[in-house]
mmCIF file of C-alpha atoms and ligand atoms in Angstrom:
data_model
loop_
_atom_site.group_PDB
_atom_site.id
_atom_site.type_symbol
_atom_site.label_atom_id
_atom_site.label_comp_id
_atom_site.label_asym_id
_atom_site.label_seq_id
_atom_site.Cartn_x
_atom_site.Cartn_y
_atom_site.Cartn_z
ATOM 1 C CA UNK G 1 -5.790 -8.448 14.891
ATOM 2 C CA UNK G 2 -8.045 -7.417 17.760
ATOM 3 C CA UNK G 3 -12.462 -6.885 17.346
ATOM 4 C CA UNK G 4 -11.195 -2.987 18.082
ATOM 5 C CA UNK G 5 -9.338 -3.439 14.821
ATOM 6 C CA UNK G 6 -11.058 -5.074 12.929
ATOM 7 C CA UNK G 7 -14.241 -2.541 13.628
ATOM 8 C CA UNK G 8 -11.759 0.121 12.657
ATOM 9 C CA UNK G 9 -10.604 -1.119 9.319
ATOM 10 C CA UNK G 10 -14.262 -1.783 8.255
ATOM 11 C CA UNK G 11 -15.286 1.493 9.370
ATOM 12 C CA UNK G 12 -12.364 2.663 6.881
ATOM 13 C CA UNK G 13 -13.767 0.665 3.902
ATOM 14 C CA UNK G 14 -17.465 1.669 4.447
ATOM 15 C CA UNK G 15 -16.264 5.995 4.632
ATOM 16 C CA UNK G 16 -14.232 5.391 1.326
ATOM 17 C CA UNK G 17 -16.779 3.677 -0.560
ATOM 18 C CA UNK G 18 -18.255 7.112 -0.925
ATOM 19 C CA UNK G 19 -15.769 8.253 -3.341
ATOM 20 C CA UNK G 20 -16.397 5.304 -5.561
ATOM 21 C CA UNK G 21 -18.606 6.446 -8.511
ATOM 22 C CA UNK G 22 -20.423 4.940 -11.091
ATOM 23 C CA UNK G 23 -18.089 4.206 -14.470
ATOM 24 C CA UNK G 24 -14.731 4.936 -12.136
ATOM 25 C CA UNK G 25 -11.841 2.960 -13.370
ATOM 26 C CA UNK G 26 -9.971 1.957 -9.541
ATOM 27 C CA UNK G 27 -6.549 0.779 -8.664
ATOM 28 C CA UNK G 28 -6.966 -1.498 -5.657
ATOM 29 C CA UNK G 29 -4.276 -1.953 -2.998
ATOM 30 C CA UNK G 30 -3.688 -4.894 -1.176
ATOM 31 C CA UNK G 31 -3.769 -5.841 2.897
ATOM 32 C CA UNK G 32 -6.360 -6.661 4.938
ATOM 33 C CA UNK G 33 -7.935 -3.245 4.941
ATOM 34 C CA UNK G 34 -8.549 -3.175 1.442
ATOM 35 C CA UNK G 35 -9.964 -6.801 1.991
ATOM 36 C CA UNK G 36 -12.835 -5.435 3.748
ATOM 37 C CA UNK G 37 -13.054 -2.634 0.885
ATOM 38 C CA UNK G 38 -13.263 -4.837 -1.712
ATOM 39 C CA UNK G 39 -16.250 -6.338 0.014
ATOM 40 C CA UNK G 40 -17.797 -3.178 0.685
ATOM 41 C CA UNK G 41 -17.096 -2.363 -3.286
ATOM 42 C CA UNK G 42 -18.886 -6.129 -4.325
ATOM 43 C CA UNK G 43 -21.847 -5.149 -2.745
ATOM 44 C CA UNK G 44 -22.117 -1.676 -4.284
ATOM 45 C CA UNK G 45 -21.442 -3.286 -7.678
ATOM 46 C CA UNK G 46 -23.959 -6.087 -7.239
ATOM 47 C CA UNK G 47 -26.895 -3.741 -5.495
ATOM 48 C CA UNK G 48 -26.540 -0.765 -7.766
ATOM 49 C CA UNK G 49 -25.197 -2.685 -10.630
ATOM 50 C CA UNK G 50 -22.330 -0.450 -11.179
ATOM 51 C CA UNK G 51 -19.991 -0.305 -14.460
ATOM 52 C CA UNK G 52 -16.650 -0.124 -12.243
ATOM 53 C CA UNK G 53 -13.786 -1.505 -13.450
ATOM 54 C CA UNK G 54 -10.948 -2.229 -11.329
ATOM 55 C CA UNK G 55 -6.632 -2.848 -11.659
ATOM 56 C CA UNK G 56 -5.255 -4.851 -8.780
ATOM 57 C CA UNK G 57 -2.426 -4.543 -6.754
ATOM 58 C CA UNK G 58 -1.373 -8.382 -6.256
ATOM 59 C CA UNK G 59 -3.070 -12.081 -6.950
ATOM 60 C CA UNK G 60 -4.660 -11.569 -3.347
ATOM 61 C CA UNK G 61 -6.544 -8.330 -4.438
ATOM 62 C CA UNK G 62 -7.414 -9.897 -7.910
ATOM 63 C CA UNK G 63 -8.743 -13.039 -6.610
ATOM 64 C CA UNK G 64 -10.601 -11.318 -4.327
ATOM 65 C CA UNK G 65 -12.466 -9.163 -6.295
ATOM 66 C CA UNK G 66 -13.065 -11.810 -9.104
ATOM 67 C CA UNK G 67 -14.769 -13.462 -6.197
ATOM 68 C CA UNK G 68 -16.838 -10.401 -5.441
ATOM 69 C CA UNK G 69 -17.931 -9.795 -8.583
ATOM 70 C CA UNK G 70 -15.860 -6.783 -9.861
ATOM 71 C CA UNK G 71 -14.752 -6.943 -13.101
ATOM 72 C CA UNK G 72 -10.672 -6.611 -13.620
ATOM 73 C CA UNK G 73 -8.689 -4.643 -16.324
ATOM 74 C CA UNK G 74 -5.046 -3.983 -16.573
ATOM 75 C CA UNK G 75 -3.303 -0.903 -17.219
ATOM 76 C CA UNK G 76 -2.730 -1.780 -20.613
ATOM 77 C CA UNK G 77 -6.394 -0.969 -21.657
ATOM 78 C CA UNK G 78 -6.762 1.748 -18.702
ATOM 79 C CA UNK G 79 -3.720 3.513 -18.167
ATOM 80 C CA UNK G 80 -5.068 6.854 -16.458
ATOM 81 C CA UNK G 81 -6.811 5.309 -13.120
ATOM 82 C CA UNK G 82 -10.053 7.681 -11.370
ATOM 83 C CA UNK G 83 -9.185 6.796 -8.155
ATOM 84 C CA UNK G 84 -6.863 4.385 -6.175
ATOM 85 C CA UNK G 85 -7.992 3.465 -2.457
ATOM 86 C CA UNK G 86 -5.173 1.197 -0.242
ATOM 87 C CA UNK G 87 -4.178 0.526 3.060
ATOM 88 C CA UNK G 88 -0.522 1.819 5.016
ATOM 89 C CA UNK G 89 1.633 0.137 7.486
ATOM 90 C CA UNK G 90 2.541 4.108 8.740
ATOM 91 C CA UNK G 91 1.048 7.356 8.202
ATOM 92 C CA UNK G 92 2.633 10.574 8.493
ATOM 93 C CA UNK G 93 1.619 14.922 9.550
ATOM 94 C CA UNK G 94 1.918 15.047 5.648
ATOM 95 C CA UNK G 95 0.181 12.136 4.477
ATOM 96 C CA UNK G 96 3.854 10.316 3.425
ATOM 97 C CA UNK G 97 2.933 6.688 3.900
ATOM 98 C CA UNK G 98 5.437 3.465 4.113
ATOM 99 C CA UNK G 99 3.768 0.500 3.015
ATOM 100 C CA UNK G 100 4.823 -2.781 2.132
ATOM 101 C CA UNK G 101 3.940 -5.065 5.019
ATOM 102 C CA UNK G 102 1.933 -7.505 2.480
ATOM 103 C CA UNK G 103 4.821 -7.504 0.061
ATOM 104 C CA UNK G 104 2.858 -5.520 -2.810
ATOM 105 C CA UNK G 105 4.721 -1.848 -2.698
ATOM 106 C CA UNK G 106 5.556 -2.506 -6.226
ATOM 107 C CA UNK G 107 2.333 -2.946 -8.447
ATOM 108 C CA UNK G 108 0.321 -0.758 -5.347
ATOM 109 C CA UNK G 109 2.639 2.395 -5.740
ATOM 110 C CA UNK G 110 2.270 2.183 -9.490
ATOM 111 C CA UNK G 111 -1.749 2.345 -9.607
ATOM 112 C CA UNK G 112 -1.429 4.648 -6.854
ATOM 113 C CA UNK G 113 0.800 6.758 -9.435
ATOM 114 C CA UNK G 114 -1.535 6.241 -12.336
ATOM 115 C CA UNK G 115 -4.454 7.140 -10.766
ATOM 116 C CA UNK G 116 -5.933 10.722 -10.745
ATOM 117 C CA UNK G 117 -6.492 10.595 -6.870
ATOM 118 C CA UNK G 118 -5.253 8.221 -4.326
ATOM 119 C CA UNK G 119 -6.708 7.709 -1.136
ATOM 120 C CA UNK G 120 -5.623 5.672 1.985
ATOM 121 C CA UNK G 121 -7.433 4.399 4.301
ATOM 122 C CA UNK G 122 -6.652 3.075 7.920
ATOM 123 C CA UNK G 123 -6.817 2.759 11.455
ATOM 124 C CA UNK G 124 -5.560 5.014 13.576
ATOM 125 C CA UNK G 125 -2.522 2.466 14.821
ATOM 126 C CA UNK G 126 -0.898 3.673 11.792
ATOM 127 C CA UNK G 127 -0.440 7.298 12.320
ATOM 128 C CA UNK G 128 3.020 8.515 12.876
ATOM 129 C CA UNK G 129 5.169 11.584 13.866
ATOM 130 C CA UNK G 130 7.690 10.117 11.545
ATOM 131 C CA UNK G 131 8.099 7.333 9.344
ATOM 132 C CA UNK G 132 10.358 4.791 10.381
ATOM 133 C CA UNK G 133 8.993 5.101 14.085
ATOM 134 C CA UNK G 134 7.464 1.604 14.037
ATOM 135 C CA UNK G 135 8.183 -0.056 11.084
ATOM 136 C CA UNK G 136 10.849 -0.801 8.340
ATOM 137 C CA UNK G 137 10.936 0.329 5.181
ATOM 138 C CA UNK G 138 10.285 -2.936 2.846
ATOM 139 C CA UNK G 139 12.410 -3.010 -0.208
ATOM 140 C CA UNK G 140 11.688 -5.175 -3.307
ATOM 141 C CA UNK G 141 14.984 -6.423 -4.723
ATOM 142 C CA UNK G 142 15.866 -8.689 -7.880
ATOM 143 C CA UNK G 143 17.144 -12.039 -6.320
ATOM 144 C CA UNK G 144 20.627 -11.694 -8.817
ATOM 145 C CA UNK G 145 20.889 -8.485 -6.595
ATOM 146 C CA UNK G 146 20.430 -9.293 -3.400
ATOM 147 C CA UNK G 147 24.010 -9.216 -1.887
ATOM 148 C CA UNK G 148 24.982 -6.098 -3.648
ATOM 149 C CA UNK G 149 21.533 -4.406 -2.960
ATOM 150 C CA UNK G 150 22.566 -5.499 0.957
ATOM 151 C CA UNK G 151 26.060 -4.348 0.948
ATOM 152 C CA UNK G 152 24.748 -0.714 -0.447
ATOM 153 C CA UNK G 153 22.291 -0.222 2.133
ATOM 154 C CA UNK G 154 24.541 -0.725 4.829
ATOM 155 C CA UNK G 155 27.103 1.616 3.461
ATOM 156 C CA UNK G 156 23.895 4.280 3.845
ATOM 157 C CA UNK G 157 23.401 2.747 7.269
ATOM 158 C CA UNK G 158 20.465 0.716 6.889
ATOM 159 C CA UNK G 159 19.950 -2.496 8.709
ATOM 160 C CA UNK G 160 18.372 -4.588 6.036
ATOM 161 C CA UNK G 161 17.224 -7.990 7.199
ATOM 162 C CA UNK G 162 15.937 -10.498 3.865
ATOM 163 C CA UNK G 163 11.979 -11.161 5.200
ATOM 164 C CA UNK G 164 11.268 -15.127 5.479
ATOM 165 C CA UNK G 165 7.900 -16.665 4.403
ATOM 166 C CA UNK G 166 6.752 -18.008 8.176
ATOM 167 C CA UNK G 167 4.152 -20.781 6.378
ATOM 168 C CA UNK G 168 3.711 -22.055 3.525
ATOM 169 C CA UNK G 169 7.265 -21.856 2.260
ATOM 170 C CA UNK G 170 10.210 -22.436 3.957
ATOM 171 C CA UNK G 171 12.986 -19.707 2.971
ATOM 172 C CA UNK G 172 12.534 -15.671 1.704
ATOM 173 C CA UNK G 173 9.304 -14.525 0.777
ATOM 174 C CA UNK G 174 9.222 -14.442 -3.138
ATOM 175 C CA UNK G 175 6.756 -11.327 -4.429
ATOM 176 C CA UNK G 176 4.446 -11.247 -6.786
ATOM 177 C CA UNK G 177 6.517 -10.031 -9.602
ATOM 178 C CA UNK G 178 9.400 -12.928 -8.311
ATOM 179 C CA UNK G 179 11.168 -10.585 -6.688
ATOM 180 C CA UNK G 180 12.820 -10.372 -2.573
ATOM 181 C CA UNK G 181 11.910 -8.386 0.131
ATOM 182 C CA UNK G 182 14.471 -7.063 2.283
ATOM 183 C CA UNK G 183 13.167 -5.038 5.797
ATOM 184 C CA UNK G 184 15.669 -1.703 6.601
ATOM 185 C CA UNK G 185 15.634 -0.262 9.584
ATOM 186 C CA UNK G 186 17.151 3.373 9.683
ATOM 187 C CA UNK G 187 18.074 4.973 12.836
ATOM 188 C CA UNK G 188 16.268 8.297 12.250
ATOM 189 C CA UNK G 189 14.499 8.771 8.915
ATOM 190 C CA UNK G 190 14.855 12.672 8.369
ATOM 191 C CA UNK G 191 14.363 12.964 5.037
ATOM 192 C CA UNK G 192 11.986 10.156 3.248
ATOM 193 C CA UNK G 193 11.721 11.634 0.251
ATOM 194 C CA UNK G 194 15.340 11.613 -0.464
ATOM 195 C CA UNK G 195 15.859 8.205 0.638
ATOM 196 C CA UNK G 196 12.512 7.121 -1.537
ATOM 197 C CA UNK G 197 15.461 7.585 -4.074
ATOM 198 C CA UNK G 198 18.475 6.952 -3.285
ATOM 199 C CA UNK G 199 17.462 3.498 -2.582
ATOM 200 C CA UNK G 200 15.456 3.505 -5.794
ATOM 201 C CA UNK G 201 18.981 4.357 -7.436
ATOM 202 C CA UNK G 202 20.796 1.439 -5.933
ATOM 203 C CA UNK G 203 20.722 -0.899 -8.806
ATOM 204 C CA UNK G 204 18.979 -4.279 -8.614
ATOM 205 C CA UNK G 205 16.443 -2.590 -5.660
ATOM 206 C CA UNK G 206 12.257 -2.562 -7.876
ATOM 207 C CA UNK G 207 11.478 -0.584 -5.827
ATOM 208 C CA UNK G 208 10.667 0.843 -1.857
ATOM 209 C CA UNK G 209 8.011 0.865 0.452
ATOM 210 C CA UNK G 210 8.197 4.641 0.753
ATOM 211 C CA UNK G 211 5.223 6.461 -0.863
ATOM 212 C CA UNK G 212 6.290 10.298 -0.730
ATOM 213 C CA UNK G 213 3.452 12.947 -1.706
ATOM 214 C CA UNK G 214 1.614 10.666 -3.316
ATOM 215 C CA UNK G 215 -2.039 10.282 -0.958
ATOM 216 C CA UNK G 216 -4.029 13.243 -1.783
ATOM 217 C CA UNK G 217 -6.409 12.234 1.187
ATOM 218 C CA UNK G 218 -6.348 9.690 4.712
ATOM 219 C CA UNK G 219 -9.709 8.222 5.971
ATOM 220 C CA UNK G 220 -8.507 7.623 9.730
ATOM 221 C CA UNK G 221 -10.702 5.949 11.786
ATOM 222 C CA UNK G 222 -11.058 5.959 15.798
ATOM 223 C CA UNK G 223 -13.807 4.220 17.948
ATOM 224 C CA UNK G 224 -15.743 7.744 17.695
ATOM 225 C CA UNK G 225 -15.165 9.419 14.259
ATOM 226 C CA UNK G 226 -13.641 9.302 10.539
ATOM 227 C CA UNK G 227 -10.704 11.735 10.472
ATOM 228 C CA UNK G 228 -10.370 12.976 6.944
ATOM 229 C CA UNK G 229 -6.847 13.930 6.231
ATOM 230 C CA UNK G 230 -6.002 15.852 3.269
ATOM 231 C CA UNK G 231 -2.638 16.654 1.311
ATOM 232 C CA UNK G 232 -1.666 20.778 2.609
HETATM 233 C C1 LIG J 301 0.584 -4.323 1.511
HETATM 234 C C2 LIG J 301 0.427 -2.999 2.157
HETATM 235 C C3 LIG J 301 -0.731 -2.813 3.072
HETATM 236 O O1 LIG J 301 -1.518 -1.756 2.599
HETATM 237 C C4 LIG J 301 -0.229 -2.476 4.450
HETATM 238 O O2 LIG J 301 0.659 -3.500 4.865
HETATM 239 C C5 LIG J 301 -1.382 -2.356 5.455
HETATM 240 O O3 LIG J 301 -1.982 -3.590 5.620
HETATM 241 P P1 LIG J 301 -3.267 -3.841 6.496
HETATM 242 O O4 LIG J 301 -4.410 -3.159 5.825
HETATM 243 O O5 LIG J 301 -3.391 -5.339 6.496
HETATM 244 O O6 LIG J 301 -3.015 -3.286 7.864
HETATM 245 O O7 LIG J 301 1.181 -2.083 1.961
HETATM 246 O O8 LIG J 301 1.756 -4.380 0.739
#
């Protein structure tokens, strides 16, 4: 990551930290965007002492904001979410996002699903004509699956390639939830929200990095402005 980036993505957690009101109940996404949210959202907490609770995405997010000083709940006690804020990997004209790059799609589309509003926030790298243009579509699949979940998305002519932890670990990365990733490339993605199910369908895939309709609102940021986005 350049200093051009790394201005950007703070200048994405400081506009969305606006939206964040006293008593909220958040779902917090996961990446290094929200990283620099989450220590935008410590300070608010500790300065105004805030009552904001917050349900994270992955052990990165949660760790993080233990270490900030925001309190954690689960959607167990907090089922309906105020807001959820996260990063994207691509961007599209109508606010469709693919994310995925950190390996959370799973737990971050379902806060971003349970909460009321769900914002993303990013740089303006990620803005797309159309998704697919840059990046693949991750896919979290059950290990027991994996060959099967393969052999399906090639028949829809996907190039699926099984994504490999590059430290730490030597062999696939292993999720969260214990799960694979596998990357798909498509030729020409022309209609994302039908593939968001169809590979949902294919039994064994958790789920995909496809997140169809579900932003109500981008923060984009550029060297000279915050372009606020919003769902037609
Ligand atoms: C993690 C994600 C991230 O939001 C996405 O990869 C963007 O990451 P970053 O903010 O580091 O650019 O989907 O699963």
């Amino acid at each position: 990551m350049n200093d051009l980036q790394v201005r950007l993505k703070i200048k994405a957690a400081k506009a969305v930290i606006k939206y964040v009101k006293d008593g909220m109940v958040l779902g917090v996404g996961s990446g290094t965007t929200i990283t620099y949210f989450i220590e935008e959202l410590g300070k608010l907490v500790s300065k105004d002492n805030l009552e904001i609770l917050a349900v994270p995405s992955s052990y990165d997010t949660k760790f993080k904001l233990v270490e900030k000083g925001v309190k954690i709940t689960t959607l167990k006690e907090h089922p309906n979410l105020d807001l959820a804020v996260d990063g994207a990997d691509e961007i599209d004209p109508d606010l469709n996002l693919i994310k995925g790059g950190g390996g959370c799609l799973f737990l971050e589309k379902i806060v971003a699903d349970a909460a009321k509003e769900f914002i993303v926030i990013a740089d303006e790298s990620k803005l797309v004509g159309r998704l697919g243009e840059k990046n693949p579509i991750p896919v979290e699949v059950h290990p027991f699956a994996l060959g099967h979940v393969v052999k399906r998305i090639e028949s829809i002519d996907g190039k699926p390639v099984l994504r490999v932890a590059n430290t730490g670990k030597v062999g696939p990365v292993i999720t969260d939830n214990g799960n694979f990733i596998v990357d798909v490339k498509f030729h020409k993605i022309k209609d994302p929200k039908s593939l968001e199910k169809e590979l949902n369908m294919i039994p064994g895939v958790i789920e995909n990095g496809l997140f169809i309709g579900m932003a109500s609102r981008a923060l984009i940021t550029t060297p000279q402005k915050v372009l606020i986005k919003t769902q037609k």
